[in-house]
Amino acid sequence: MANTILVGAQWGDEGKGKIIDVLTDRVDVVVRTQGGNNAGHTVYLGDQKYVLHLVPSGILRPGKKCVIGNGVVVDPVSLVAEIAGLRKLGVKVDGNLFLSETAHLVFPYHRELDAQRERLKGKYKIGTTKRGIGPAYGDKAARTGLRVIDLINPPRFEALLKRRLKENNEVLKAFGAKPLSLKKVLAEYRAAGDFLKPFVANTTRLLHEATQRGDDILFEGAQGTFLDLDHGTYPFVTSSNTTAGGACTGSGVPPNRMDRVVGVMKAYTTRVGEGPLPTENAEIADMLHALGREFGATTGRPRRCGWFDSVATHEAAIINGIDDLAITNIDGLDTLEVIQVCVAYRVGKTRFDYVPNDIDLLTRCEPVYAEFPGWRSPTTGARDWKELPAKCRAYLKAIAELTGARPFIASVGPDRKQTIFV
Ligand code: GDP
Ligand code: IMO
Ligand code: MG
């Protein structure tokens, strides 16, 4: 399948985990390159549900290598729990999971600062996952971060942590929050370091060697295009580059080794957290929530829902260079009589065919809709493109064309088998 970057084309939770699991069958290595345990990637194997936060979703396919790249921010305590949970379910992680020694660490003060900043913002809050992601990337940019390579060097780790806690405890006190105990954090992190040490590797070299051998690599994006730190709906974004470029910086694999970009998008739109969502619609949200769908995989929050927004996905196709599309959750629309698709935004008499950068302007954007007839029959049993209702195929072709990329996968349920290669 050559080297493939997989990105979310909307606001995250597009079904990347499921598609990664499906595509892992065709590659040798799967790499996470950005984000942290703010991600929640769901994979079902039969009735067993797996939610991956830091470990690549390729881990469920025996014989494949999985890499947590340098661009990821790693909460080591949370990673230990995730690995232990996978082992308990019989998933092999030893010898096939690698953790970059230059990945930055998330500390309890990052989580606490995340929560305190959100509290202080009040109604202007971002609605973060409170996993400490923003403060951890902030430390990385400020060159005050600690990395995995420090975690596995006990004397150096203790010295560095001591200095960082001193500063962060002052900040926490200023927020009115409780300072952290060096002894406690040190003990917890040292234990996590010992546990993780066998997984630690120079993953840039590992990936270079894989490329030299001709191995195929799949780059597992987390979050989605409009949560990108540079290209998203700032400040209602996450703190990493979730778009295709992040796969290079977050892994050390250069752009001229990348062959293809796959964009994952739902057949409608969802978003969790605050910030503009032009096609948000109560009717579709109520319908999906009543079906027990669209609750966050990481925080359990109900996701905001809306109609498919082709202005946004078209922009995602441009920014990421999306070649092929995986369209998921098609079955979520099975009961609808009429389906709306946003084809432009409007503010007063001004029409936009792109996503305006001014957040206030974007908030005022009203969707301009085109209507499609619903197919009103279950798609969950379809295993071939021709088994999908004609109206469903027409809808999928239309949203792919509006987005500006080829339809590649149609997903009609959470299971591996509920996947149609177009
Ligand atoms: P990710 O963060 O992009 O990996 O997506 P999440 O796992 O957070 O959320 C996607 C949800 O949709 C999960 O519950 C998946 O099991 C589910 N899912 C993915 N594809 C399909 C599909 O085609 N149909 C249905 N019904 N569920 C799907
Ligand atoms: P996956 O990989 C959906 C959102 C949060 C919040 C904003 C900033 O599962 O698609 P952060 O904790 O990163 O500082 O929060 O980004 N967010 C996600 N939304 N899916 C995700 O990951 C997300 N990761 C972060 O809800 O709005
Ligand atoms: Mg998710």
Tab-separated table of C-alpha atoms and ligand atoms in Angstrom:
chain	number	residue	atom	x	y	z
A	1	MET	CA	0.000	0.000	0.000
A	2	ALA	CA	3.133	2.215	0.049
A	3	ASN	CA	3.551	4.908	2.719
A	4	THR	CA	0.131	6.279	3.593
A	5	ILE	CA	-0.804	9.197	5.816
A	6	LEU	CA	-4.258	8.850	7.333
A	7	VAL	CA	-5.904	12.022	8.668
A	8	GLY	CA	-9.251	13.046	10.078
A	9	ALA	CA	-10.961	15.390	7.616
A	10	GLN	CA	-13.363	16.977	10.122
A	11	TRP	CA	-13.217	17.698	13.877
A	12	GLY	CA	-11.922	14.335	15.108
A	13	ASP	CA	-13.718	11.048	15.878
A	14	GLU	CA	-14.270	10.355	12.182
A	15	GLY	CA	-13.721	6.625	12.701
A	16	LYS	CA	-9.955	6.690	12.124
A	17	GLY	CA	-9.375	3.802	14.564
A	18	LYS	CA	-11.639	1.463	12.632
A	19	ILE	CA	-10.123	2.410	9.272
A	20	ILE	CA	-6.559	2.080	10.627
A	21	ASP	CA	-7.398	-1.402	11.885
A	22	VAL	CA	-8.721	-2.331	8.438
A	23	LEU	CA	-5.756	-0.854	6.531
A	24	THR	CA	-3.126	-2.310	8.893
A	25	ASP	CA	-3.731	-5.609	7.125
A	26	ARG	CA	-2.003	-4.080	4.069
A	27	VAL	CA	1.062	-2.521	5.749
A	28	ASP	CA	4.018	-3.525	7.914
A	29	VAL	CA	4.253	-0.624	10.360
A	30	VAL	CA	1.709	1.757	11.949
A	31	VAL	CA	2.933	5.037	13.521
A	32	ARG	CA	1.206	7.618	15.710
A	33	THR	CA	2.855	10.988	15.093
A	34	GLN	CA	1.048	13.624	17.170
A	35	GLY	CA	-1.467	14.224	19.934
A	36	GLY	CA	-1.589	12.276	23.147
A	37	ASN	CA	-4.179	10.453	25.200
A	38	ASN	CA	-6.713	13.119	24.245
A	39	ALA	CA	-7.317	10.736	21.323
A	40	GLY	CA	-9.747	7.847	21.621
A	41	HIS	CA	-9.713	5.444	18.695
A	42	THR	CA	-12.334	2.724	18.807
A	43	VAL	CA	-11.915	-0.676	17.209
A	44	TYR	CA	-14.383	-3.561	17.454
A	45	LEU	CA	-13.342	-7.139	16.887
A	46	GLY	CA	-16.611	-9.003	17.124
A	47	ASP	CA	-18.164	-8.004	20.454
A	48	GLN	CA	-14.854	-6.931	21.989
A	49	LYS	CA	-14.429	-3.158	22.062
A	50	TYR	CA	-10.949	-1.645	22.236
A	51	VAL	CA	-10.377	2.083	22.788
A	52	LEU	CA	-6.803	3.068	21.967
A	53	HIS	CA	-5.465	6.377	23.319
A	54	LEU	CA	-1.696	6.313	22.789
A	55	VAL	CA	-1.036	2.889	21.318
A	56	PRO	CA	-1.565	2.774	17.529
A	57	SER	CA	-4.788	1.113	16.421
A	58	GLY	CA	-2.696	-1.304	14.342
A	59	ILE	CA	-1.761	-3.188	17.544
A	60	LEU	CA	-4.686	-5.595	17.160
A	61	ARG	CA	-3.161	-7.130	14.011
A	62	PRO	CA	-0.504	-9.699	14.982
A	63	GLY	CA	2.814	-9.440	13.172
A	64	LYS	CA	2.697	-5.681	12.589
A	65	LYS	CA	5.042	-3.153	14.185
A	66	CYS	CA	3.467	-0.222	16.034
A	67	VAL	CA	5.345	2.971	16.829
A	68	ILE	CA	4.546	5.907	19.120
A	69	GLY	CA	6.510	8.596	17.300
A	70	ASN	CA	8.513	11.576	18.527
A	71	GLY	CA	5.653	14.010	17.851
A	72	VAL	CA	3.330	12.379	20.388
A	73	VAL	CA	3.079	13.705	23.959
A	74	VAL	CA	3.074	10.727	26.287
A	75	ASP	CA	1.524	10.495	29.734
A	76	PRO	CA	3.635	7.536	30.869
A	77	VAL	CA	1.321	6.492	33.687
A	78	SER	CA	-1.614	6.396	31.309
A	79	LEU	CA	0.448	4.494	28.709
A	80	VAL	CA	1.377	1.860	31.304
A	81	ALA	CA	-2.321	1.367	32.105
A	82	GLU	CA	-3.166	1.115	28.408
A	83	ILE	CA	-0.449	-1.470	27.735
A	84	ALA	CA	-1.431	-3.478	30.818
A	85	GLY	CA	-5.075	-3.395	29.677
A	86	LEU	CA	-4.127	-4.663	26.215
A	87	ARG	CA	-2.007	-7.476	27.673
A	88	LYS	CA	-4.941	-8.507	29.849
A	89	LEU	CA	-7.079	-8.821	26.735
A	90	GLY	CA	-4.423	-11.043	25.173
A	91	VAL	CA	-3.050	-8.429	22.757
A	92	LYS	CA	0.669	-8.877	22.015
A	93	VAL	CA	2.718	-5.750	22.706
A	94	ASP	CA	6.164	-7.160	23.453
A	95	GLY	CA	8.589	-6.883	20.571
A	96	ASN	CA	6.047	-5.144	18.323
A	97	LEU	CA	5.393	-1.856	20.159
A	98	PHE	CA	8.027	0.895	20.159
A	99	LEU	CA	8.072	4.219	21.978
A	100	SER	CA	10.170	7.113	20.689
A	101	GLU	CA	12.894	8.205	23.097
A	102	THR	CA	12.387	11.819	21.998
A	103	ALA	CA	8.629	11.953	22.607
A	104	HIS	CA	7.749	14.553	25.255
A	105	LEU	CA	6.156	13.627	28.569
A	106	VAL	CA	2.899	14.800	30.097
A	107	PHE	CA	3.031	15.470	33.850
A	108	PRO	CA	0.329	15.940	36.505
A	109	TYR	CA	1.097	19.691	36.495
A	110	HIS	CA	0.187	19.792	32.794
A	111	ARG	CA	-3.184	18.232	33.545
A	112	GLU	CA	-3.748	20.554	36.493
A	113	LEU	CA	-2.773	23.639	34.461
A	114	ASP	CA	-5.063	22.499	31.637
A	115	ALA	CA	-7.963	22.299	34.116
A	116	GLN	CA	-7.124	25.595	35.826
A	117	ARG	CA	-6.827	27.515	32.542
A	118	GLU	CA	-10.166	26.135	31.399
A	119	ARG	CA	-11.738	27.113	34.720
A	120	LEU	CA	-10.379	30.635	34.440
A	121	LYS	CA	-11.652	31.004	30.868
A	122	GLY	CA	-15.201	30.336	32.086
A	123	LYS	CA	-17.615	30.605	29.183
A	124	TYR	CA	-14.707	31.117	26.764
A	125	LYS	CA	-13.287	27.669	27.577
A	126	ILE	CA	-12.024	25.364	24.788
A	127	GLY	CA	-13.631	22.256	26.211
A	128	THR	CA	-10.349	20.340	26.314
A	129	THR	CA	-10.081	16.707	27.327
A	130	LYS	CA	-8.128	17.911	30.412
A	131	ARG	CA	-5.327	15.488	29.587
A	132	GLY	CA	-2.688	18.235	29.852
A	133	ILE	CA	-2.056	18.296	26.107
A	134	GLY	CA	-1.822	22.091	25.629
A	135	PRO	CA	0.560	22.704	28.560
A	136	ALA	CA	2.741	19.715	27.534
A	137	TYR	CA	3.175	20.961	23.961
A	138	GLY	CA	3.675	24.425	25.454
A	139	ASP	CA	6.641	23.136	27.461
A	140	LYS	CA	8.019	21.420	24.365
A	141	ALA	CA	7.926	24.706	22.413
A	142	ALA	CA	9.331	26.616	25.392
A	143	ARG	CA	12.151	24.032	25.621
A	144	THR	CA	11.246	23.223	29.197
A	145	GLY	CA	9.813	19.767	28.481
A	146	LEU	CA	11.091	16.392	29.660
A	147	ARG	CA	11.289	13.485	27.253
A	148	VAL	CA	11.100	9.702	27.333
A	149	ILE	CA	14.902	9.600	27.112
A	150	ASP	CA	15.006	11.506	30.434
A	151	LEU	CA	12.402	9.257	32.039
A	152	ILE	CA	14.598	6.180	31.585
A	153	ASN	CA	17.684	7.897	33.060
A	154	PRO	CA	16.813	8.010	36.793
A	155	PRO	CA	19.416	10.504	38.116
A	156	ARG	CA	18.830	12.934	35.268
A	157	PHE	CA	15.060	12.528	35.532
A	158	GLU	CA	15.063	13.345	39.239
A	159	ALA	CA	17.184	16.468	38.760
A	160	LEU	CA	15.078	17.759	35.868
A	161	LEU	CA	11.755	16.999	37.532
A	162	LYS	CA	12.855	18.793	40.699
A	163	ARG	CA	13.469	21.988	38.700
A	164	ARG	CA	10.243	21.722	36.745
A	165	LEU	CA	8.131	21.044	39.844
A	166	LYS	CA	9.599	24.075	41.585
A	167	GLU	CA	8.412	26.393	38.827
A	168	ASN	CA	5.090	24.665	38.209
A	169	ASN	CA	4.187	24.510	41.890
A	170	GLU	CA	4.565	28.312	42.045
A	171	VAL	CA	2.179	28.616	39.100
A	172	LEU	CA	-0.290	26.145	40.607
A	173	LYS	CA	-0.265	28.056	43.898
A	174	ALA	CA	-1.009	31.285	42.006
A	175	PHE	CA	-4.071	29.549	40.542
A	176	GLY	CA	-5.120	28.583	44.054
A	177	ALA	CA	-4.417	24.918	43.280
A	178	LYS	CA	-2.546	22.441	45.457
A	179	PRO	CA	1.195	22.087	44.771
A	180	LEU	CA	2.447	18.615	43.806
A	181	SER	CA	4.695	16.408	45.923
A	182	LEU	CA	8.055	15.673	44.267
A	183	LYS	CA	8.298	12.381	46.133
A	184	LYS	CA	4.933	11.189	44.895
A	185	VAL	CA	5.356	12.244	41.251
A	186	LEU	CA	8.890	10.876	41.180
A	187	ALA	CA	7.833	7.473	42.539
A	188	GLU	CA	4.951	7.214	40.088
A	189	TYR	CA	7.014	8.262	37.071
A	190	ARG	CA	10.048	6.172	37.996
A	191	ALA	CA	7.811	3.091	38.155
A	192	ALA	CA	6.314	3.977	34.776
A	193	GLY	CA	9.834	4.506	33.385
A	194	ASP	CA	10.911	1.039	34.501
A	195	PHE	CA	7.811	-0.497	32.951
A	196	LEU	CA	8.223	1.364	29.643
A	197	LYS	CA	11.999	1.000	29.226
A	198	PRO	CA	11.818	-2.199	27.110
A	199	PHE	CA	9.593	-0.373	24.592
A	200	VAL	CA	11.847	2.671	24.190
A	201	ALA	CA	13.699	2.990	20.890
A	202	ASN	CA	15.219	5.402	18.417
A	203	THR	CA	12.101	5.246	16.280
A	204	THR	CA	13.409	7.666	13.635
A	205	ARG	CA	16.111	5.128	12.799
A	206	LEU	CA	13.673	2.243	13.100
A	207	LEU	CA	11.399	3.912	10.535
A	208	HIS	CA	14.318	4.795	8.286
A	209	GLU	CA	15.423	1.158	8.287
A	210	ALA	CA	11.851	0.046	7.586
A	211	THR	CA	11.722	2.443	4.625
A	212	GLN	CA	15.065	1.117	3.336
A	213	ARG	CA	13.702	-2.442	3.495
A	214	GLY	CA	10.693	-1.369	1.464
A	215	ASP	CA	8.221	-1.847	4.326
A	216	ASP	CA	4.896	-0.073	3.955
A	217	ILE	CA	4.102	2.414	6.703
A	218	LEU	CA	0.719	3.757	7.776
A	219	PHE	CA	0.754	7.088	9.641
A	220	GLU	CA	-2.147	7.163	12.086
A	221	GLY	CA	-3.503	10.672	12.480
A	222	ALA	CA	-5.219	11.690	15.684
A	223	GLN	CA	-7.837	14.431	16.099
A	224	GLY	CA	-8.929	16.084	12.852
A	225	THR	CA	-8.089	18.819	10.362
A	226	PHE	CA	-10.110	21.562	12.078
A	227	LEU	CA	-8.454	20.822	15.418
A	228	ASP	CA	-5.028	21.517	13.844
A	229	LEU	CA	-3.007	24.104	15.743
A	230	ASP	CA	-2.287	26.080	12.546
A	231	HIS	CA	-5.168	25.252	10.227
A	232	GLY	CA	-8.037	24.613	12.622
A	233	THR	CA	-10.654	26.851	14.207
A	234	TYR	CA	-8.127	28.529	16.520
A	235	PRO	CA	-8.244	28.868	19.514
A	236	PHE	CA	-10.760	25.990	19.600
A	237	VAL	CA	-8.144	23.486	18.513
A	238	THR	CA	-5.705	21.019	19.996
A	239	SER	CA	-1.989	21.810	20.338
A	240	SER	CA	-0.452	19.699	17.572
A	241	ASN	CA	-0.437	19.558	13.778
A	242	THR	CA	-3.176	17.077	13.050
A	243	THR	CA	-2.888	17.629	9.294
A	244	ALA	CA	-0.730	15.578	6.925
A	245	GLY	CA	2.464	17.599	7.502
A	246	GLY	CA	2.460	16.504	11.147
A	247	ALA	CA	3.145	12.936	10.023
A	248	CYS	CA	6.620	13.966	8.785
A	249	THR	CA	7.722	16.071	11.744
A	250	GLY	CA	6.158	13.643	14.189
A	251	SER	CA	8.015	10.622	12.831
A	252	GLY	CA	11.173	11.795	11.093
A	253	VAL	CA	10.044	10.283	7.788
A	254	PRO	CA	10.558	12.963	5.122
A	255	PRO	CA	7.835	14.279	2.763
A	256	ASN	CA	9.378	12.668	-0.326
A	257	ARG	CA	8.897	9.217	1.223
A	258	MET	CA	5.136	9.728	1.515
A	259	ASP	CA	3.022	8.225	-1.250
A	260	ARG	CA	-0.586	8.849	-0.469
A	261	VAL	CA	-3.004	10.603	1.885
A	262	VAL	CA	-6.270	9.031	3.015
A	263	GLY	CA	-8.867	11.314	4.615
A	264	VAL	CA	-11.413	9.794	6.982
A	265	MET	CA	-14.758	11.537	7.321
A	266	LYS	CA	-18.180	10.693	8.660
A	267	ALA	CA	-21.180	10.851	6.328
A	268	TYR	CA	-22.310	13.680	8.641
A	269	THR	CA	-20.381	15.975	11.019
A	270	THR	CA	-19.565	15.791	14.730
A	271	ARG	CA	-17.509	17.819	17.139
A	272	VAL	CA	-16.785	17.467	20.847
A	273	GLY	CA	-15.793	20.530	22.839
A	274	GLU	CA	-16.432	24.209	22.130
A	275	GLY	CA	-15.945	26.239	18.958
A	276	PRO	CA	-17.822	26.874	15.731
A	277	LEU	CA	-19.664	24.055	13.958
A	278	PRO	CA	-21.561	25.682	11.093
A	279	THR	CA	-23.854	22.741	10.281
A	280	GLU	CA	-24.769	21.888	13.891
A	281	ASN	CA	-28.338	20.662	14.007
A	282	ALA	CA	-30.469	19.533	16.944
A	283	GLU	CA	-32.625	17.184	14.897
A	284	ILE	CA	-29.729	15.029	13.668
A	285	ALA	CA	-28.052	15.214	17.105
A	286	ASP	CA	-31.202	13.936	18.848
A	287	MET	CA	-31.643	11.192	16.261
A	288	LEU	CA	-28.032	9.934	16.648
A	289	HIS	CA	-27.970	10.224	20.451
A	290	ALA	CA	-31.266	8.326	20.688
A	291	LEU	CA	-29.538	5.497	18.801
A	292	GLY	CA	-26.837	5.523	21.513
A	293	ARG	CA	-24.307	6.943	19.064
A	294	GLU	CA	-21.915	9.867	19.226
A	295	PHE	CA	-20.664	9.859	22.777
A	296	GLY	CA	-16.939	10.668	23.169
A	297	ALA	CA	-14.534	7.697	23.342
A	298	THR	CA	-12.184	9.524	25.749
A	299	THR	CA	-14.430	11.676	27.944
A	300	GLY	CA	-17.891	10.191	27.325
A	301	ARG	CA	-19.245	13.660	26.465
A	302	PRO	CA	-22.131	13.699	23.963
A	303	ARG	CA	-20.734	14.880	20.638
A	304	ARG	CA	-22.303	17.832	18.882
A	305	CYS	CA	-23.747	16.711	15.539
A	306	GLY	CA	-24.616	18.313	12.231
A	307	TRP	CA	-25.093	17.721	8.532
A	308	PHE	CA	-22.174	16.927	6.251
A	309	ASP	CA	-20.139	20.078	5.657
A	310	SER	CA	-18.437	19.956	2.257
A	311	VAL	CA	-16.977	23.447	2.647
A	312	ALA	CA	-14.932	22.075	5.531
A	313	THR	CA	-14.012	18.734	3.941
A	314	HIS	CA	-13.017	20.446	0.683
A	315	GLU	CA	-10.648	22.632	2.670
A	316	ALA	CA	-9.366	19.523	4.458
A	317	ALA	CA	-8.684	17.893	1.080
A	318	ILE	CA	-6.604	20.909	0.045
A	319	ILE	CA	-4.613	21.271	3.272
A	320	ASN	CA	-3.838	17.558	3.595
A	321	GLY	CA	-3.581	16.708	-0.091
A	322	ILE	CA	-6.193	13.991	0.384
A	323	ASP	CA	-6.142	11.463	-2.467
A	324	ASP	CA	-8.650	8.948	-1.176
A	325	LEU	CA	-11.594	9.062	1.173
A	326	ALA	CA	-12.840	6.653	3.777
A	327	ILE	CA	-16.456	7.591	4.515
A	328	THR	CA	-17.701	6.157	7.808
A	329	ASN	CA	-20.936	5.917	9.759
A	330	ILE	CA	-23.006	5.839	6.588
A	331	ASP	CA	-25.499	3.659	8.477
A	332	GLY	CA	-26.170	6.600	10.822
A	333	LEU	CA	-28.251	8.176	8.050
A	334	ASP	CA	-30.196	5.014	7.166
A	335	THR	CA	-33.552	6.208	8.499
A	336	LEU	CA	-33.663	9.723	7.086
A	337	GLU	CA	-36.107	10.829	4.434
A	338	VAL	CA	-34.103	13.869	3.376
A	339	ILE	CA	-30.375	14.472	3.906
A	340	GLN	CA	-28.846	17.933	3.816
A	341	VAL	CA	-25.332	18.732	2.684
A	342	CYS	CA	-23.711	22.088	3.273
A	343	VAL	CA	-22.293	23.396	-0.020
A	344	ALA	CA	-21.402	26.958	1.033
A	345	TYR	CA	-21.554	29.337	3.987
A	346	ARG	CA	-23.418	32.610	4.051
A	347	VAL	CA	-23.123	35.682	6.244
A	348	GLY	CA	-25.796	38.181	5.224
A	349	LYS	CA	-25.417	38.464	1.468
A	350	THR	CA	-21.798	37.294	1.393
A	351	ARG	CA	-21.230	33.712	0.304
A	352	PHE	CA	-18.133	31.723	1.286
A	353	ASP	CA	-16.890	28.587	-0.434
A	354	TYR	CA	-14.024	28.251	2.057
A	355	VAL	CA	-13.685	28.289	5.840
A	356	PRO	CA	-13.000	31.884	6.956
A	357	ASN	CA	-10.090	32.275	9.362
A	358	ASP	CA	-11.793	34.927	11.497
A	359	ILE	CA	-13.390	32.921	14.286
A	360	ASP	CA	-16.176	35.486	14.871
A	361	LEU	CA	-17.032	35.469	11.178
A	362	LEU	CA	-17.025	31.668	11.105
A	363	THR	CA	-19.334	31.620	14.113
A	364	ARG	CA	-21.793	33.790	12.174
A	365	CYS	CA	-21.684	31.567	9.059
A	366	GLU	CA	-25.010	30.019	8.089
A	367	PRO	CA	-24.912	26.853	6.003
A	368	VAL	CA	-26.306	26.838	2.466
A	369	TYR	CA	-27.750	23.383	1.933
A	370	ALA	CA	-28.358	21.061	-0.978
A	371	GLU	CA	-30.891	18.285	-0.363
A	372	PHE	CA	-30.444	14.613	-1.124
A	373	PRO	CA	-33.129	11.933	-0.888
A	374	GLY	CA	-32.527	9.421	1.914
A	375	TRP	CA	-32.329	5.682	1.078
A	376	ARG	CA	-34.388	4.614	4.111
A	377	SER	CA	-33.101	1.074	4.347
A	378	PRO	CA	-30.387	-0.540	6.459
A	379	THR	CA	-26.891	-0.492	4.972
A	380	THR	CA	-25.164	-2.378	7.811
A	381	GLY	CA	-25.283	-5.721	5.999
A	382	ALA	CA	-23.795	-4.445	2.728
A	383	ARG	CA	-20.364	-5.851	1.885
A	384	ASP	CA	-20.045	-4.655	-1.678
A	385	TRP	CA	-20.504	-1.255	-3.321
A	386	LYS	CA	-23.312	-2.667	-5.474
A	387	GLU	CA	-25.156	-3.882	-2.363
A	388	LEU	CA	-25.609	-0.304	-1.159
A	389	PRO	CA	-28.915	1.346	-2.121
A	390	ALA	CA	-28.619	3.442	-5.305
A	391	LYS	CA	-29.557	6.630	-3.408
A	392	CYS	CA	-26.840	5.902	-0.863
A	393	ARG	CA	-24.226	5.441	-3.601
A	394	ALA	CA	-25.356	8.699	-5.199
A	395	TYR	CA	-25.004	10.492	-1.850
A	396	LEU	CA	-21.517	9.096	-1.232
A	397	LYS	CA	-20.359	9.968	-4.742
A	398	ALA	CA	-21.723	13.491	-4.316
A	399	ILE	CA	-20.001	14.173	-0.974
A	400	ALA	CA	-16.722	12.752	-2.313
A	401	GLU	CA	-16.965	14.961	-5.399
A	402	LEU	CA	-17.774	18.048	-3.320
A	403	THR	CA	-14.790	17.225	-1.105
A	404	GLY	CA	-12.576	16.737	-4.122
A	405	ALA	CA	-11.149	13.243	-3.582
A	406	ARG	CA	-11.795	9.643	-4.654
A	407	PRO	CA	-14.132	7.426	-2.642
A	408	PHE	CA	-11.977	4.534	-1.419
A	409	ILE	CA	-13.730	2.977	1.576
A	410	ALA	CA	-17.383	3.036	2.618
A	411	SER	CA	-17.956	1.993	6.227
A	412	VAL	CA	-21.399	0.783	7.281
A	413	GLY	CA	-20.750	-0.324	10.859
A	414	PRO	CA	-18.057	-0.409	13.542
A	415	ASP	CA	-16.852	-3.948	12.732
A	416	ARG	CA	-13.916	-4.775	10.449
A	417	LYS	CA	-16.248	-6.727	8.209
A	418	GLN	CA	-18.594	-3.780	7.716
A	419	THR	CA	-16.177	-2.248	5.254
A	420	ILE	CA	-16.629	-1.793	1.536
A	421	PHE	CA	-13.714	-1.072	-0.785
A	422	VAL	CA	-15.135	1.103	-3.540
B	1	GDP	P1	-11.617	8.086	15.902
B	1	GDP	O1	-11.206	8.929	17.060
B	1	GDP	O2	-11.539	8.814	14.597
B	1	GDP	O3	-10.888	6.773	15.854
B	1	GDP	O4	-13.157	7.766	16.114
B	1	GDP	P2	-13.847	7.295	17.497
B	1	GDP	O5	-13.484	5.893	17.759
B	1	GDP	O6	-13.614	8.291	18.566
B	1	GDP	O7	-15.385	7.455	17.106
B	1	GDP	C1	-15.917	6.820	15.996
B	1	GDP	C2	-17.078	5.931	16.468
B	1	GDP	O8	-17.761	5.464	15.335
B	1	GDP	C3	-16.630	4.702	17.219
B	1	GDP	O9	-17.596	4.377	18.180
B	1	GDP	C4	-16.568	3.630	16.134
B	1	GDP	O10	-16.750	2.316	16.647
B	1	GDP	C5	-17.727	4.033	15.305
B	1	GDP	N1	-17.686	3.689	13.883
B	1	GDP	C6	-16.684	3.814	12.997
B	1	GDP	N2	-17.115	3.554	11.755
B	1	GDP	C7	-18.431	3.257	11.875
B	1	GDP	C8	-19.474	2.942	10.940
B	1	GDP	O11	-19.264	2.907	9.732
B	1	GDP	N3	-20.721	2.748	11.457
B	1	GDP	C9	-20.980	2.786	12.788
B	1	GDP	N4	-22.214	2.546	13.204
B	1	GDP	N5	-20.040	3.101	13.688
B	1	GDP	C10	-18.788	3.337	13.222
B	2	IMO	P1	-9.492	11.595	18.160
B	2	IMO	O1	-8.079	11.193	17.794
B	2	IMO	C1	-12.304	14.760	19.022
B	2	IMO	C2	-10.810	18.271	21.113
B	2	IMO	C3	-11.320	18.534	22.499
B	2	IMO	C4	-11.279	20.044	22.511
B	2	IMO	C5	-10.011	20.353	21.728
B	2	IMO	C6	-8.793	20.603	22.583
B	2	IMO	O2	-10.199	10.596	18.994
B	2	IMO	O3	-10.235	12.005	16.944
B	2	IMO	P2	-7.203	19.004	23.986
B	2	IMO	O4	-7.518	18.064	25.118
B	2	IMO	O5	-6.585	18.347	22.812
B	2	IMO	O6	-6.442	20.206	24.433
B	2	IMO	O7	-8.651	19.566	23.527
B	2	IMO	O8	-9.783	19.234	20.895
B	2	IMO	N1	-10.199	16.943	20.899
B	2	IMO	C7	-10.789	15.953	20.211
B	2	IMO	N2	-12.019	15.888	19.670
B	2	IMO	N3	-11.463	13.731	18.873
B	2	IMO	C8	-10.212	13.793	19.384
B	2	IMO	O9	-9.287	12.849	19.141
B	2	IMO	C9	-9.836	14.928	20.130
B	2	IMO	N4	-8.729	15.301	20.792
B	2	IMO	C10	-8.945	16.548	21.236
B	2	IMO	O10	-12.612	18.034	22.679
B	2	IMO	O11	-12.375	20.554	21.789
B	3	MG	MG	-11.959	9.533	18.898
